[in-house]
Amino acid sequence: MSLKTTEVTSALNVETLITQAQETSGLRDFGDGSFMLPMQNLLECIVQDSTLHPEGLASIVADVQRCLVNRLRFQQDLQAHPEISQEDVDDPIIILGLGRSGTTKMQKILSAPDDVQKMLFWRLWNPAPFSQAQEDQADPRIALAGTSNLVATDNNAVHAAHHMEEQEVDEDWLLYLLTFDDTIWNQLVFSPSYLDWVTERSSSGPFAYTKTLVQYLQWQDGGKRDRPWVMKGVGYIANMKSLISSYPRATILHTHRDPLVTIPSWAKFVSAMWSLRSKPIDKQLIGQQVMRYWGWAMDRYLHDRDKMNLASCIVDARYEDVRKNPIGIAQEVYDRSGRALNAPAKQAMAAWHNSNEQHRFGKHEYSLAEFGLNEAMINDRFADYITRFIDR
């Protein structure tokens, strides 16, 4: 079923969405209104670029509503509890790299011990507690997260590439959805014009806001209590200045895998993700957009890594070692951070590694040719990265 442009425009009307969020939450104060312009641009770009199907439009409306309601609830709690902004979250372990390079596995292994703070999907999906939550019952955010289309989808390609569960850890990059001002939105819905716009903007504001959300999550969980966060965001490679400014004592794990593999793998993944909201998109166009995004991101990463002298806080890990020796990588991360990797933590990591086989949610199959790409194109665009970090 095709949607008329007028139907999409009406459903994505900013004023209507704002009013609905205020009515749902019973709150009116968003605090800083800096998100308004990005939200307006995002929605206009979606109307312009995407051929949404009805389920996709409903999903986007629900996502925007969820983000707005969480902003309202967070603002209320921040005003009532200004100590939230004093929570110390400056020294996380952060996993990053090209998408499909082993970052998910390392996040789950490093999150396995009990003495770290975990980015659980249900907390990322709704960082603000619901007013009706009862202390003696399961948090209602858990069940609601299980109904999100990222978790509940029957799209096998999504599950094979990046299976998500409400009570498993996932990318805290999802928190940036609340800013409406980050390329994470372009991973959920196809919009080249939004990518054009957002990549020209400073990321300092969105990163500063999202840091307060991490502080908020820590405050809800009784404070730091000598527990570092384990964080992950593949998109962070494009914004190292803002990342380090927000988390100045971070230890970073960068997983490295040949772009000849990661680029078509990511193209297959986002084509499945985009299909949750849009009608089929030309695969050559998908390949072009994926090359454009990751090429831009990697150029920025290599420049900032050198200019900011970040090598001392980064552990570089080959994909082959992620597969075969992840506990050794974890040990190196702990050594670099100045933390001791105790026996119970190492046992928890090994238990996760030994009980989670690759492809258990299906084999993620892809090729360069499927997306109009070839080896020469990849080798040329990522030449500097390949020379420095990829063994062939």
Coordinates of N, CA and C in Angstrom, one line a residue, residues 22 25-35 66-85 127-129 178 209 212-213 216 219-220:
Q22 N 3.5 15.7 25.1 CA 3.1 16.4 26.3 C 1.9 15.8 26.9
S25 N 2.7 12.2 28.5 CA 3.5 12.3 29.7 C 2.9 13.1 30.8
G26 N 2.0 14.0 30.4 CA 1.4 14.9 31.4 C 2.4 16.0 31.8
L27 N 3.5 16.2 31.0 CA 4.5 17.2 31.2 C 4.6 18.1 30.0
R28 N 5.2 19.3 30.3 CA 5.3 20.3 29.2 C 6.7 20.8 29.0
D29 N 7.6 20.7 30.0 CA 8.9 21.4 29.9 C 10.0 20.4 29.3
F30 N 10.4 20.8 28.2 CA 11.5 20.0 27.5 C 12.9 20.5 28.0
G31 N 12.9 21.6 28.7 CA 14.2 22.2 29.0 C 14.8 22.8 27.8
D32 N 16.1 22.5 27.5 CA 16.8 23.1 26.4 C 16.1 22.6 25.1
G33 N 15.7 23.6 24.3 CA 15.0 23.3 23.0 C 15.8 23.1 21.8
S34 N 17.1 22.8 22.0 CA 18.0 22.7 20.9 C 17.7 21.5 20.0
F35 N 16.9 20.6 20.4 CA 16.5 19.5 19.6 C 15.5 19.8 18.6
R66 N 8.3 8.4 21.5 CA 9.1 7.8 22.6 C 10.3 8.7 23.0
C67 N 11.0 9.2 22.0 CA 12.1 10.1 22.3 C 11.6 11.4 23.0
L68 N 10.6 11.9 22.5 CA 10.0 13.2 23.1 C 9.6 12.9 24.5
V69 N 8.8 11.9 24.8 CA 8.3 11.6 26.1 C 9.5 11.3 27.1
N70 N 10.5 10.6 26.6 CA 11.7 10.4 27.5 C 12.4 11.7 27.8
R71 N 12.5 12.6 26.8 CA 13.1 13.9 27.1 C 12.3 14.7 28.2
L72 N 11.0 14.6 28.1 CA 10.2 15.3 29.1 C 10.4 14.7 30.5
R73 N 10.3 13.4 30.5 CA 10.5 12.8 31.9 C 11.9 13.0 32.4
F74 N 12.9 12.9 31.6 CA 14.3 13.2 32.0 C 14.4 14.6 32.6
Q75 N 13.8 15.6 31.8 CA 13.9 16.9 32.3 C 13.3 17.1 33.6
Q76 N 12.1 16.5 33.9 CA 11.5 16.6 35.2 C 12.4 16.0 36.3
D77 N 13.0 14.8 36.0 CA 13.9 14.2 37.0 C 15.1 15.1 37.3
L78 N 15.6 15.6 36.2 CA 16.9 16.5 36.3 C 16.6 17.7 37.2
Q79 N 15.4 18.3 37.0 CA 15.1 19.5 37.8 C 14.9 19.1 39.3
A80 N 14.3 17.9 39.5 CA 14.0 17.5 40.9 C 15.3 16.9 41.6
H81 N 16.2 16.4 40.8 CA 17.4 15.8 41.3 C 18.7 16.3 40.5
P82 N 19.1 17.5 40.8 CA 20.2 18.1 40.1 C 21.5 17.3 40.3
E83 N 21.6 16.5 41.3 CA 22.8 15.7 41.6 C 23.0 14.7 40.5
I84 N 22.0 14.4 39.6 CA 22.3 13.5 38.5 C 23.5 14.0 37.7
S85 N 23.6 15.3 37.5 CA 24.7 15.8 36.6 C 26.0 15.7 37.3
P127 N 15.2 5.5 28.5 CA 16.0 5.8 29.7 C 15.3 6.4 30.9
A128 N 14.2 6.9 30.7 CA 13.4 7.6 31.8 C 12.4 6.5 32.3
P129 N 12.4 6.3 33.7 CA 11.4 5.4 34.3 C 10.0 5.9 34.0
L178 N 17.5 10.3 20.8 CA 16.8 11.4 21.6 C 17.2 12.8 21.2
Y209 N 24.6 16.1 25.7 CA 23.3 15.7 26.1 C 23.2 14.2 26.5
T212 N 24.6 13.2 29.7 CA 23.7 13.4 30.9 C 22.8 12.2 31.0
L213 N 22.4 11.6 29.9 CA 21.5 10.4 29.9 C 22.3 9.2 30.5
Y216 N 22.2 9.8 34.1 CA 20.9 9.5 34.5 C 20.7 8.0 34.8
W219 N 22.6 7.1 37.9 CA 21.9 7.6 39.1 C 20.8 6.6 39.5
Q220 N 20.0 6.2 38.4 CA 18.9 5.3 38.7 C 19.4 3.9 39.3

